[in-house]
Coordinates of C-alpha atoms in Angstrom, one line a residue:
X26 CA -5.5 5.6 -34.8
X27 CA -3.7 8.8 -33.9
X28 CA -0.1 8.6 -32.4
X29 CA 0.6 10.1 -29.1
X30 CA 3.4 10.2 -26.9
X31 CA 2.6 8.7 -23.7
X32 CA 4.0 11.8 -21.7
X33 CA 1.1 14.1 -23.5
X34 CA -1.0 10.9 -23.7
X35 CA -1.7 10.7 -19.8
X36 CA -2.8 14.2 -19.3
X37 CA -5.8 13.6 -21.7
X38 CA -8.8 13.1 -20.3
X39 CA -10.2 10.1 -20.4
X40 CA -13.0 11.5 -23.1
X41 CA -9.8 12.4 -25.2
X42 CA -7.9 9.5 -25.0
X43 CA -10.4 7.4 -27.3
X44 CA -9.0 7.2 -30.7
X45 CA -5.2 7.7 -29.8
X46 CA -2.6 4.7 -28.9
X47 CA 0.3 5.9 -26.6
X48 CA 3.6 5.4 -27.7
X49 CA 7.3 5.8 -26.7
X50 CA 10.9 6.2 -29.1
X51 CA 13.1 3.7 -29.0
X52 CA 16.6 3.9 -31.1
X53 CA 17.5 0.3 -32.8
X54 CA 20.4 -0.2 -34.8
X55 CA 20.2 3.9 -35.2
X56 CA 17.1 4.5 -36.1
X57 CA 13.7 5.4 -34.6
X58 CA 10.8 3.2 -34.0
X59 CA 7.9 4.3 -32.2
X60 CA 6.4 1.6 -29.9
X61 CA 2.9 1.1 -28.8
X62 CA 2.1 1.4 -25.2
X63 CA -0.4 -1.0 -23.3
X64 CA -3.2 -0.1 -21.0
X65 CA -1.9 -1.8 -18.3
X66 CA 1.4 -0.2 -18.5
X67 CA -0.5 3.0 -19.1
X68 CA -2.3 2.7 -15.6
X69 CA 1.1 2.2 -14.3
X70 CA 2.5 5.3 -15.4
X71 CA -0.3 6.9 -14.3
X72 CA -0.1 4.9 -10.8
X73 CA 3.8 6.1 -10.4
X74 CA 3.1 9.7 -11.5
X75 CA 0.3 10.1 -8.8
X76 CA 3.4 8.2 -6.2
X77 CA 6.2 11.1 -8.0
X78 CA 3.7 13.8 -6.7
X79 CA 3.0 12.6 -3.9
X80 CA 6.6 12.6 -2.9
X81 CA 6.8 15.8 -3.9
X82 CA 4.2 17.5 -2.0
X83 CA 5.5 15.7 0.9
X84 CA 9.0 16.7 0.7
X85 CA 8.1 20.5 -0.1
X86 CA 9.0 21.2 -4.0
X87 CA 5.7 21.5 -4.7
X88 CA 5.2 24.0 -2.1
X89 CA 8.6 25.9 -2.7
X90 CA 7.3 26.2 -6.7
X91 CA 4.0 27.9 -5.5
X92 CA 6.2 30.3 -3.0
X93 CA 8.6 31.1 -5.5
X94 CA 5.7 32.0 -8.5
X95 CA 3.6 33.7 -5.8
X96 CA 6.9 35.6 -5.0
X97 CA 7.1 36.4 -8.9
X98 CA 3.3 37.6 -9.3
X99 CA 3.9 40.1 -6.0
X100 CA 6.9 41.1 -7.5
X101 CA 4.8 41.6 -11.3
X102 CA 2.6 43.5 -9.3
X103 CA 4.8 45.5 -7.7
X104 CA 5.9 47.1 -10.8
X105 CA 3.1 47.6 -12.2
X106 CA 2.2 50.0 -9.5
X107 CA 5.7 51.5 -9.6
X108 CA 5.5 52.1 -12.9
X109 CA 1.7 53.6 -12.7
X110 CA 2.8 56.1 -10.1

């Protein structure tokens, strides 16, 4: 089976995931060893990430990202018409 680190491993879909084992790098005795992840802990990191989100959203980053890239594309735009003129 294919390698994948669980970070890039959880935003497969479910489809994509067959075939691939989630892993993570661990340093012993100064070297690195990659180490298989199980599906329960799987499910957990996808459990917490849903939580971290969720925290997110409630606390307003989420919301201040989508201000400050609408901010950006208006401002994008905005030169674009300057620079059409």
């Amino acid at each position: 089976t294919e390698g994948v680190l669980i970070s890039a491993y959880i935003d497969l879909p479910e489809a994509a995931r067959s075939g691939k084992t989630p892993f993570i790098w661990e340093v012993e005795n100064g070297a690195l060893v990659r180490y298989a992840i199980s599906p329960p802990v799987v499910a957990l990191v996808v459990e917490r990430g849903r939580h971290w989100r969720l925290l997110q959203s409630l606390s307003g980053l989420e919301l201040k990202r989508l201000d400050a890239a609408h901010a950006e594309e208006i401002e994008a735009l905005r030169a674009e018409l300057t620079a059409a003129e």
